[in-house]
Amino acid sequence: MVDRKLLFLLGGLTVFGLAMLASASWPLGFDKFHDGYYFLKHQAIFGLIPGLVGAFAASRIPYGQYRKYAGFMLLASIGLLILVFIPGVGANFGSAKSWITVGTFSVQPSEIVKLTFLIYLAGWMEKRSKDDLHNVSTGLIPFIISLSVIMLLLILQPDTGSMAIIVTMSLVVYFVAGAPLRYFLLFGGLGVSLLWALFKISPYRAARFTTFLHPELDPLGIGYHINQAMLAIGSGGLFGLGYGHSTQKFAYLPEVEGDSIFAVVGEEMGFIFTIGFLLLYLAFLFRGIKIAEKAPDAFGKYLAIGIVAWFGIQAFVNIGAMVGVLPITGVPLPFISYGGTSLAVCLTAAGILLNISTHLKEE
């Protein structure tokens, strides 16, 4: 039987996300499409329904079946990320090439790759002993090569936010699998070097980082987003302005239906309710960790901990950006932000976690 607590927490997050999306996106939907519930309807059709189907199917399919396709998942991950560069298939939104379109239907491959690449990693690591993972030629180099290919394709889009999530999630699984701690120093050095290189190649990233440290320096330019987000959260006070009563969502707060939706939560729901929402998130992640601890095999353990790390890191990055402790990277808040691909893939991944919970070892 599936973990009922996890299922209940998942339902709570999903329903809350739809409710907040309905409120946050209403002014933008009415202004752009003359339908205040446009984004909610779109999320339900292209995110919720496929996600529920995916979650149900994933909860019924024995998770061990995925290990047979681990190698294919790496090829699928690379193929999906290449598709965005093919004329007629890839679609540009602003300066980013992060989408593929089929008629009127659009998909963000990087969201799918979070799951497909995780399945590949879990299968690859299960086949290697601790000695293999400690060995540079059999552990470190193959891991770096596969991860670097994914990173390069995401940098070229560019989609730095998704890259950061996938890299961090992969490192968590790698070290849970038994990689030595000394590799932390190596990856830390590589990360700093990559960040420096990105700042040199793309000055706007350096400007974003500088503004994150001092948002008051450019309040009407690159610092506008973070200043409006913090203004929204601060306006909520202890008990909030009330559901539907946000003022920042009326064309003041950028990406109000997506990356910035947590700011609307803080403004409308207030500090106390927002803490309750965060506790709901933490409870979901804690149940996922318990499932990973009692998974019957290494493949299930790596899959479960990878899914938990993915959701937890992505939520931390999104919320951290809205409260000013991290730079704005443009990643959605799992189960809450607008984005059909994100919601569908997150629900499917949660379905895999539910299936793992049906195979747990006894205490």
mmCIF file of C-alpha atoms in Angstrom:
data_model
loop_
_atom_site.group_PDB
_atom_site.id
_atom_site.type_symbol
_atom_site.label_atom_id
_atom_site.label_comp_id
_atom_site.label_asym_id
_atom_site.label_seq_id
_atom_site.Cartn_x
_atom_site.Cartn_y
_atom_site.Cartn_z
ATOM 1 C CA MET A 1 0.000 0.000 0.000
ATOM 2 C CA VAL A 2 1.270 3.477 -0.847
ATOM 3 C CA ASP A 3 2.387 5.824 1.911
ATOM 4 C CA ARG A 4 -0.887 7.544 2.786
ATOM 5 C CA LYS A 5 0.829 10.397 4.608
ATOM 6 C CA LEU A 6 2.900 11.204 1.544
ATOM 7 C CA LEU A 7 -0.210 10.988 -0.652
ATOM 8 C CA PHE A 8 -2.104 13.349 1.668
ATOM 9 C CA LEU A 9 0.775 15.842 1.727
ATOM 10 C CA LEU A 10 1.085 15.669 -2.060
ATOM 11 C CA GLY A 11 -2.623 16.378 -2.439
ATOM 12 C CA GLY A 12 -2.364 19.312 -0.052
ATOM 13 C CA LEU A 13 0.524 20.885 -1.962
ATOM 14 C CA THR A 14 -1.202 20.423 -5.326
ATOM 15 C CA VAL A 15 -4.554 21.872 -4.222
ATOM 16 C CA PHE A 16 -2.851 24.788 -2.490
ATOM 17 C CA GLY A 17 -0.806 25.446 -5.618
ATOM 18 C CA LEU A 18 -3.898 25.592 -7.821
ATOM 19 C CA ALA A 19 -5.650 27.899 -5.351
ATOM 20 C CA MET A 20 -2.704 30.307 -5.227
ATOM 21 C CA LEU A 21 -2.288 30.213 -8.997
ATOM 22 C CA ALA A 22 -5.961 31.158 -9.415
ATOM 23 C CA SER A 23 -5.413 34.209 -7.217
ATOM 24 C CA ALA A 24 -1.950 35.264 -8.389
ATOM 25 C CA SER A 25 -2.603 34.954 -12.125
ATOM 26 C CA TRP A 26 -6.104 36.462 -12.297
ATOM 27 C CA PRO A 27 -5.108 40.060 -13.189
ATOM 28 C CA LEU A 28 -2.547 38.930 -15.786
ATOM 29 C CA GLY A 29 -4.955 36.432 -17.346
ATOM 30 C CA PHE A 30 -7.704 39.021 -17.597
ATOM 31 C CA ASP A 31 -5.341 41.631 -19.028
ATOM 32 C CA LYS A 32 -3.739 39.381 -21.676
ATOM 33 C CA PHE A 33 -6.526 36.930 -22.534
ATOM 34 C CA HIS A 34 -9.707 38.563 -21.147
ATOM 35 C CA ASP A 35 -10.065 35.521 -18.899
ATOM 36 C CA GLY A 36 -8.954 35.771 -15.285
ATOM 37 C CA TYR A 37 -8.776 31.997 -14.998
ATOM 38 C CA TYR A 38 -6.810 31.436 -18.209
ATOM 39 C CA PHE A 39 -3.635 30.304 -16.424
ATOM 40 C CA LEU A 40 -5.550 28.076 -14.013
ATOM 41 C CA LYS A 41 -7.382 26.365 -16.888
ATOM 42 C CA HIS A 42 -4.140 25.945 -18.822
ATOM 43 C CA GLN A 43 -2.439 24.487 -15.768
ATOM 44 C CA ALA A 44 -5.272 22.034 -15.232
ATOM 45 C CA ILE A 45 -5.362 20.856 -18.854
ATOM 46 C CA PHE A 46 -1.635 20.679 -19.588
ATOM 47 C CA GLY A 47 -0.234 20.093 -16.108
ATOM 48 C CA LEU A 48 -2.697 18.659 -13.615
ATOM 49 C CA ILE A 49 -4.483 16.107 -15.818
ATOM 50 C CA PRO A 50 -1.322 14.675 -17.447
ATOM 51 C CA GLY A 51 0.359 14.802 -14.034
ATOM 52 C CA LEU A 52 -2.393 12.846 -12.303
ATOM 53 C CA VAL A 53 -2.316 10.251 -15.078
ATOM 54 C CA GLY A 54 1.467 10.079 -14.796
ATOM 55 C CA ALA A 55 1.368 9.872 -10.993
ATOM 56 C CA PHE A 56 -1.224 7.084 -11.056
ATOM 57 C CA ALA A 57 0.688 5.100 -13.669
ATOM 58 C CA ALA A 58 4.028 5.622 -11.897
ATOM 59 C CA SER A 59 2.540 4.573 -8.565
ATOM 60 C CA ARG A 60 1.376 1.283 -10.139
ATOM 61 C CA ILE A 61 4.455 0.418 -12.217
ATOM 62 C CA PRO A 62 7.134 -1.339 -10.116
ATOM 63 C CA TYR A 63 9.950 1.180 -9.898
ATOM 64 C CA GLY A 64 12.519 -1.546 -10.597
ATOM 65 C CA GLN A 65 11.314 -1.630 -14.208
ATOM 66 C CA TYR A 66 13.022 1.694 -14.869
ATOM 67 C CA ARG A 67 16.518 0.302 -14.283
ATOM 68 C CA LYS A 68 16.260 -1.559 -17.604
ATOM 69 C CA TYR A 69 15.984 1.754 -19.406
ATOM 70 C CA ALA A 70 18.659 3.675 -17.474
ATOM 71 C CA GLY A 71 21.028 3.890 -20.441
ATOM 72 C CA PHE A 72 18.217 4.976 -22.745
ATOM 73 C CA MET A 73 17.270 7.686 -20.239
ATOM 74 C CA LEU A 74 20.667 9.338 -20.697
ATOM 75 C CA LEU A 75 20.225 9.354 -24.475
ATOM 76 C CA ALA A 76 16.671 10.649 -24.057
ATOM 77 C CA SER A 77 17.918 13.445 -21.792
ATOM 78 C CA ILE A 78 20.508 14.557 -24.325
ATOM 79 C CA GLY A 79 18.058 14.239 -27.227
ATOM 80 C CA LEU A 80 15.403 16.335 -25.499
ATOM 81 C CA LEU A 81 17.876 19.117 -24.768
ATOM 82 C CA ILE A 82 19.118 19.108 -28.374
ATOM 83 C CA LEU A 83 15.580 19.409 -29.763
ATOM 84 C CA VAL A 84 15.285 23.005 -28.528
ATOM 85 C CA PHE A 85 17.984 24.064 -31.028
ATOM 86 C CA ILE A 86 16.258 22.548 -34.067
ATOM 87 C CA PRO A 87 14.477 25.203 -36.189
ATOM 88 C CA GLY A 88 10.754 24.605 -36.361
ATOM 89 C CA VAL A 89 10.775 22.506 -33.210
ATOM 90 C CA GLY A 90 12.504 24.688 -30.643
ATOM 91 C CA ALA A 91 10.769 27.853 -29.487
ATOM 92 C CA ASN A 92 12.272 31.040 -28.077
ATOM 93 C CA PHE A 93 10.777 32.788 -25.067
ATOM 94 C CA GLY A 94 12.757 35.962 -24.637
ATOM 95 C CA SER A 95 16.446 35.136 -25.076
ATOM 96 C CA ALA A 96 16.112 31.504 -23.950
ATOM 97 C CA LYS A 97 15.699 28.466 -26.195
ATOM 98 C CA SER A 98 14.138 26.238 -23.572
ATOM 99 C CA TRP A 99 10.961 24.963 -25.225
ATOM 100 C CA ILE A 100 9.840 22.638 -27.991
ATOM 101 C CA THR A 101 6.490 23.077 -29.710
ATOM 102 C CA VAL A 102 4.172 20.667 -31.481
ATOM 103 C CA GLY A 103 1.335 22.676 -32.992
ATOM 104 C CA THR A 104 -0.125 24.702 -30.138
ATOM 105 C CA PHE A 105 1.349 22.374 -27.518
ATOM 106 C CA SER A 106 4.640 23.346 -25.854
ATOM 107 C CA VAL A 107 6.960 21.384 -23.556
ATOM 108 C CA GLN A 108 9.989 22.428 -21.519
ATOM 109 C CA PRO A 109 12.519 19.576 -21.936
ATOM 110 C CA SER A 110 14.698 20.609 -18.988
ATOM 111 C CA GLU A 111 11.837 19.756 -16.617
ATOM 112 C CA ILE A 112 11.581 16.240 -18.089
ATOM 113 C CA VAL A 113 15.359 15.810 -17.980
ATOM 114 C CA LYS A 114 15.327 16.282 -14.206
ATOM 115 C CA LEU A 115 13.530 12.926 -14.017
ATOM 116 C CA THR A 116 15.108 11.073 -16.943
ATOM 117 C CA PHE A 117 18.669 11.946 -15.937
ATOM 118 C CA LEU A 118 17.914 10.955 -12.337
ATOM 119 C CA ILE A 119 16.730 7.524 -13.479
ATOM 120 C CA TYR A 120 19.959 7.144 -15.476
ATOM 121 C CA LEU A 121 22.089 8.129 -12.460
ATOM 122 C CA ALA A 122 20.259 5.745 -10.117
ATOM 123 C CA GLY A 123 20.747 2.853 -12.536
ATOM 124 C CA TRP A 124 24.390 3.741 -13.237
ATOM 125 C CA MET A 125 25.308 4.060 -9.560
ATOM 126 C CA GLU A 126 23.520 0.869 -8.545
ATOM 127 C CA LYS A 127 25.868 -1.114 -10.813
ATOM 128 C CA ARG A 128 28.979 0.313 -9.162
ATOM 129 C CA SER A 129 30.514 -0.733 -5.878
ATOM 130 C CA LYS A 130 31.840 1.758 -3.362
ATOM 131 C CA ASP A 131 35.367 1.041 -4.646
ATOM 132 C CA ASP A 132 34.227 1.844 -8.201
ATOM 133 C CA LEU A 133 32.788 5.171 -7.065
ATOM 134 C CA HIS A 134 36.030 6.008 -5.246
ATOM 135 C CA ASN A 135 38.068 5.172 -8.332
ATOM 136 C CA VAL A 136 38.713 8.126 -10.632
ATOM 137 C CA SER A 137 38.456 6.178 -13.914
ATOM 138 C CA THR A 138 35.388 4.081 -13.058
ATOM 139 C CA GLY A 139 33.526 6.573 -10.872
ATOM 140 C CA LEU A 140 34.511 10.212 -11.051
ATOM 141 C CA ILE A 141 35.301 10.646 -14.758
ATOM 142 C CA PRO A 142 32.175 8.889 -16.158
ATOM 143 C CA PHE A 143 30.033 10.871 -13.724
ATOM 144 C CA ILE A 144 31.617 14.180 -14.720
ATOM 145 C CA ILE A 145 31.359 13.417 -18.446
ATOM 146 C CA SER A 146 27.642 12.572 -18.400
ATOM 147 C CA LEU A 147 26.817 15.511 -16.134
ATOM 148 C CA SER A 148 28.953 17.918 -18.187
ATOM 149 C CA VAL A 149 27.063 17.058 -21.391
ATOM 150 C CA ILE A 150 23.761 17.935 -19.712
ATOM 151 C CA MET A 151 25.273 21.099 -18.204
ATOM 152 C CA LEU A 152 26.634 22.280 -21.555
ATOM 153 C CA LEU A 153 23.306 21.858 -23.321
ATOM 154 C CA LEU A 154 21.523 23.776 -20.551
ATOM 155 C CA ILE A 155 24.106 26.578 -20.564
ATOM 156 C CA LEU A 156 23.652 26.982 -24.324
ATOM 157 C CA GLN A 157 19.877 27.493 -23.964
ATOM 158 C CA PRO A 158 20.617 29.271 -21.501
ATOM 159 C CA ASP A 159 18.828 27.744 -18.501
ATOM 160 C CA THR A 160 21.152 28.258 -15.551
ATOM 161 C CA GLY A 161 18.423 27.626 -12.995
ATOM 162 C CA SER A 162 17.573 24.131 -14.247
ATOM 163 C CA MET A 163 21.275 23.379 -14.613
ATOM 164 C CA ALA A 164 21.880 24.282 -10.974
ATOM 165 C CA ILE A 165 19.011 22.033 -9.831
ATOM 166 C CA ILE A 166 20.162 19.035 -11.899
ATOM 167 C CA VAL A 167 23.804 19.424 -10.861
ATOM 168 C CA THR A 168 22.996 19.728 -7.150
ATOM 169 C CA MET A 169 20.508 16.843 -7.257
ATOM 170 C CA SER A 170 23.081 14.676 -9.038
ATOM 171 C CA LEU A 171 25.765 15.485 -6.475
ATOM 172 C CA VAL A 172 23.430 14.561 -3.611
ATOM 173 C CA VAL A 173 22.728 11.155 -5.187
ATOM 174 C CA TYR A 174 26.438 10.689 -5.992
ATOM 175 C CA PHE A 175 27.527 11.218 -2.414
ATOM 176 C CA VAL A 176 24.665 9.190 -0.948
ATOM 177 C CA ALA A 177 25.870 6.369 -3.206
ATOM 178 C CA GLY A 178 29.268 6.513 -1.495
ATOM 179 C CA ALA A 179 31.512 8.946 -3.374
ATOM 180 C CA PRO A 180 34.346 10.223 -1.136
ATOM 181 C CA LEU A 181 33.971 13.582 0.574
ATOM 182 C CA ARG A 182 37.224 14.850 -0.944
ATOM 183 C CA TYR A 183 35.354 15.138 -4.224
ATOM 184 C CA PHE A 184 33.282 17.879 -2.600
ATOM 185 C CA LEU A 185 36.338 20.149 -2.745
ATOM 186 C CA LEU A 186 36.868 19.282 -6.390
ATOM 187 C CA PHE A 187 33.264 19.999 -7.367
ATOM 188 C CA GLY A 188 33.299 23.162 -5.265
ATOM 189 C CA GLY A 189 36.340 24.413 -7.143
ATOM 190 C CA LEU A 190 34.825 23.484 -10.497
ATOM 191 C CA GLY A 191 31.598 25.248 -9.548
ATOM 192 C CA VAL A 192 33.381 28.482 -8.630
ATOM 193 C CA SER A 193 35.406 28.329 -11.862
ATOM 194 C CA LEU A 194 32.249 27.750 -13.929
ATOM 195 C CA LEU A 195 30.482 30.637 -12.190
ATOM 196 C CA TRP A 196 33.417 32.940 -12.894
ATOM 197 C CA ALA A 197 33.434 31.848 -16.555
ATOM 198 C CA LEU A 198 29.682 32.459 -16.893
ATOM 199 C CA PHE A 199 30.091 35.936 -15.408
ATOM 200 C CA LYS A 200 32.806 36.703 -17.961
ATOM 201 C CA ILE A 201 30.841 35.331 -20.905
ATOM 202 C CA SER A 202 27.468 36.763 -19.839
ATOM 203 C CA PRO A 203 27.806 40.075 -17.961
ATOM 204 C CA TYR A 204 24.070 40.091 -17.193
ATOM 205 C CA ARG A 205 24.609 37.148 -14.845
ATOM 206 C CA ALA A 206 27.258 39.108 -12.955
ATOM 207 C CA ALA A 207 24.865 42.066 -12.809
ATOM 208 C CA ARG A 208 22.162 39.795 -11.354
ATOM 209 C CA PHE A 209 24.559 38.540 -8.704
ATOM 210 C CA THR A 210 25.687 42.068 -7.787
ATOM 211 C CA THR A 211 22.075 43.214 -7.569
ATOM 212 C CA PHE A 212 21.249 40.238 -5.333
ATOM 213 C CA LEU A 213 23.904 41.509 -2.907
ATOM 214 C CA HIS A 214 22.731 45.133 -3.174
ATOM 215 C CA PRO A 215 19.202 45.289 -4.663
ATOM 216 C CA GLU A 216 18.885 48.941 -3.681
ATOM 217 C CA LEU A 217 21.544 49.939 -6.267
ATOM 218 C CA ASP A 218 19.173 49.563 -9.233
ATOM 219 C CA PRO A 219 15.597 49.543 -7.881
ATOM 220 C CA LEU A 220 13.975 50.322 -11.235
ATOM 221 C CA GLY A 221 16.253 48.143 -13.366
ATOM 222 C CA ILE A 222 17.725 44.739 -12.653
ATOM 223 C CA GLY A 223 16.907 45.080 -8.939
ATOM 224 C CA TYR A 224 13.208 45.716 -9.613
ATOM 225 C CA HIS A 225 12.142 42.077 -9.371
ATOM 226 C CA ILE A 226 13.680 41.314 -5.995
ATOM 227 C CA ASN A 227 12.575 44.657 -4.532
ATOM 228 C CA GLN A 228 8.955 44.077 -5.569
ATOM 229 C CA ALA A 229 9.047 40.513 -4.236
ATOM 230 C CA MET A 230 10.329 41.609 -0.837
ATOM 231 C CA LEU A 231 7.802 44.447 -0.779
ATOM 232 C CA ALA A 232 5.005 41.934 -1.407
ATOM 233 C CA ILE A 233 6.172 39.566 1.338
ATOM 234 C CA GLY A 234 6.724 42.414 3.786
ATOM 235 C CA SER A 235 3.254 43.827 3.089
ATOM 236 C CA GLY A 236 1.666 40.574 4.255
ATOM 237 C CA GLY A 237 2.625 41.045 7.879
ATOM 238 C CA LEU A 238 1.583 38.339 10.338
ATOM 239 C CA PHE A 239 -1.831 37.458 8.913
ATOM 240 C CA GLY A 240 -1.713 38.691 5.321
ATOM 241 C CA LEU A 241 -3.966 40.907 3.261
ATOM 242 C CA GLY A 242 -6.365 38.029 2.648
ATOM 243 C CA TYR A 243 -6.782 35.544 -0.178
ATOM 244 C CA GLY A 244 -7.182 37.359 -3.493
ATOM 245 C CA HIS A 245 -6.208 40.750 -2.062
ATOM 246 C CA SER A 246 -2.613 41.066 -3.233
ATOM 247 C CA THR A 247 -1.778 44.444 -4.756
ATOM 248 C CA GLN A 248 1.630 43.469 -6.149
ATOM 249 C CA LYS A 249 0.068 40.981 -8.566
ATOM 250 C CA PHE A 250 -1.500 43.907 -10.466
ATOM 251 C CA ALA A 251 1.387 44.393 -12.918
ATOM 252 C CA TYR A 252 3.942 45.294 -10.240
ATOM 253 C CA LEU A 253 5.526 41.914 -9.571
ATOM 254 C CA PRO A 254 7.220 40.235 -12.584
ATOM 255 C CA GLU A 255 6.450 36.557 -13.303
ATOM 256 C CA VAL A 256 3.677 36.689 -10.736
ATOM 257 C CA GLU A 257 2.122 33.412 -11.899
ATOM 258 C CA GLY A 258 5.438 31.567 -12.088
ATOM 259 C CA ASP A 259 8.711 32.174 -10.305
ATOM 260 C CA SER A 260 7.291 34.903 -8.030
ATOM 261 C CA ILE A 261 4.183 33.137 -6.770
ATOM 262 C CA PHE A 262 5.687 32.642 -3.296
ATOM 263 C CA ALA A 263 5.747 36.430 -2.888
ATOM 264 C CA VAL A 264 1.977 36.471 -3.471
ATOM 265 C CA VAL A 265 1.591 33.680 -0.895
ATOM 266 C CA GLY A 266 3.440 35.824 1.648
ATOM 267 C CA GLU A 267 1.444 38.942 0.803
ATOM 268 C CA GLU A 268 -2.011 37.360 0.863
ATOM 269 C CA MET A 269 -1.537 34.671 3.509
ATOM 270 C CA GLY A 270 0.874 36.401 5.882
ATOM 271 C CA PHE A 271 3.797 35.129 7.922
ATOM 272 C CA ILE A 272 1.925 32.595 10.067
ATOM 273 C CA PHE A 273 0.116 30.847 7.210
ATOM 274 C CA THR A 274 3.260 30.937 5.070
ATOM 275 C CA ILE A 275 5.167 29.142 7.833
ATOM 276 C CA GLY A 276 2.403 26.520 7.804
ATOM 277 C CA PHE A 277 2.855 26.126 4.054
ATOM 278 C CA LEU A 278 6.614 25.684 4.497
ATOM 279 C CA LEU A 279 5.995 23.070 7.199
ATOM 280 C CA LEU A 280 3.733 21.214 4.758
ATOM 281 C CA TYR A 281 6.588 21.213 2.271
ATOM 282 C CA LEU A 282 9.080 20.035 4.879
ATOM 283 C CA ALA A 283 6.738 17.250 5.999
ATOM 284 C CA PHE A 284 6.488 16.048 2.389
ATOM 285 C CA LEU A 285 10.284 16.035 2.046
ATOM 286 C CA PHE A 286 10.697 14.271 5.399
ATOM 287 C CA ARG A 287 8.336 11.479 4.310
ATOM 288 C CA GLY A 288 10.372 11.147 1.128
ATOM 289 C CA ILE A 289 13.591 10.801 3.138
ATOM 290 C CA LYS A 290 12.008 8.101 5.313
ATOM 291 C CA ILE A 291 11.005 6.214 2.168
ATOM 292 C CA ALA A 292 14.559 6.490 0.818
ATOM 293 C CA GLU A 293 15.975 5.170 4.106
ATOM 294 C CA LYS A 294 13.788 2.056 3.978
ATOM 295 C CA ALA A 295 13.945 1.413 0.229
ATOM 296 C CA PRO A 296 14.584 -2.305 -0.431
ATOM 297 C CA ASP A 297 17.502 -1.779 -2.829
ATOM 298 C CA ALA A 298 20.080 0.781 -3.924
ATOM 299 C CA PHE A 299 18.168 1.745 -7.072
ATOM 300 C CA GLY A 300 15.056 2.635 -5.075
ATOM 301 C CA LYS A 301 17.133 4.493 -2.501
ATOM 302 C CA TYR A 302 18.896 6.616 -5.116
ATOM 303 C CA LEU A 303 15.661 7.345 -6.966
ATOM 304 C CA ALA A 304 13.863 8.387 -3.780
ATOM 305 C CA ILE A 305 16.653 10.558 -2.417
ATOM 306 C CA GLY A 306 17.116 12.143 -5.849
ATOM 307 C CA ILE A 307 13.436 13.090 -6.076
ATOM 308 C CA VAL A 308 13.476 14.526 -2.563
ATOM 309 C CA ALA A 309 16.688 16.460 -3.274
ATOM 310 C CA TRP A 310 15.210 17.797 -6.523
ATOM 311 C CA PHE A 311 12.028 19.088 -4.878
ATOM 312 C CA GLY A 312 13.803 20.387 -1.782
ATOM 313 C CA ILE A 313 16.627 22.177 -3.601
ATOM 314 C CA GLN A 314 14.301 23.702 -6.183
ATOM 315 C CA ALA A 315 11.925 24.986 -3.496
ATOM 316 C CA PHE A 316 14.857 26.404 -1.526
ATOM 317 C CA VAL A 317 16.259 28.185 -4.606
ATOM 318 C CA ASN A 318 12.872 29.642 -5.560
ATOM 319 C CA ILE A 319 11.905 30.786 -2.064
ATOM 320 C CA GLY A 320 15.437 31.966 -1.289
ATOM 321 C CA ALA A 321 15.337 34.232 -4.334
ATOM 322 C CA MET A 322 12.012 35.739 -3.268
ATOM 323 C CA VAL A 323 13.262 36.593 0.243
ATOM 324 C CA GLY A 324 16.582 37.939 -1.002
ATOM 325 C CA VAL A 325 19.002 35.297 0.265
ATOM 326 C CA LEU A 326 19.757 33.874 -3.226
ATOM 327 C CA PRO A 327 19.994 35.412 -6.713
ATOM 328 C CA ILE A 328 16.902 35.127 -8.915
ATOM 329 C CA THR A 329 17.440 32.149 -11.237
ATOM 330 C CA GLY A 330 13.981 31.644 -12.730
ATOM 331 C CA VAL A 331 13.147 28.194 -11.361
ATOM 332 C CA PRO A 332 9.499 27.384 -10.532
ATOM 333 C CA LEU A 333 8.252 26.425 -7.077
ATOM 334 C CA PRO A 334 7.350 22.714 -7.375
ATOM 335 C CA PHE A 335 3.579 22.014 -7.349
ATOM 336 C CA ILE A 336 2.815 25.737 -6.912
ATOM 337 C CA SER A 337 4.168 27.807 -9.824
ATOM 338 C CA TYR A 338 2.512 27.966 -13.236
ATOM 339 C CA GLY A 339 4.003 25.564 -15.756
ATOM 340 C CA GLY A 340 2.294 22.516 -17.205
ATOM 341 C CA THR A 341 5.487 20.557 -17.863
ATOM 342 C CA SER A 342 6.816 21.231 -14.375
ATOM 343 C CA LEU A 343 3.614 20.166 -12.617
ATOM 344 C CA ALA A 344 3.131 17.059 -14.783
ATOM 345 C CA VAL A 345 6.720 15.871 -14.267
ATOM 346 C CA CYS A 346 6.703 16.641 -10.527
ATOM 347 C CA LEU A 347 3.484 14.663 -10.041
ATOM 348 C CA THR A 348 4.899 11.760 -12.066
ATOM 349 C CA ALA A 349 8.089 11.781 -9.967
ATOM 350 C CA ALA A 350 5.951 11.822 -6.818
ATOM 351 C CA GLY A 351 4.121 8.789 -8.232
ATOM 352 C CA ILE A 352 7.458 6.945 -8.458
ATOM 353 C CA LEU A 353 8.122 7.875 -4.841
ATOM 354 C CA LEU A 354 4.701 6.478 -3.899
ATOM 355 C CA ASN A 355 5.506 3.222 -5.687
ATOM 356 C CA ILE A 356 8.815 2.903 -3.838
ATOM 357 C CA SER A 357 6.857 3.339 -0.615
ATOM 358 C CA THR A 358 4.909 0.126 -1.388
ATOM 359 C CA HIS A 359 8.118 -1.932 -1.313
ATOM 360 C CA LEU A 360 9.698 -0.724 1.920
ATOM 361 C CA LYS A 361 11.688 -2.949 4.234
ATOM 362 C CA GLU A 362 10.241 -3.682 7.648
ATOM 363 C CA GLU A 363 11.512 -1.660 10.603
#
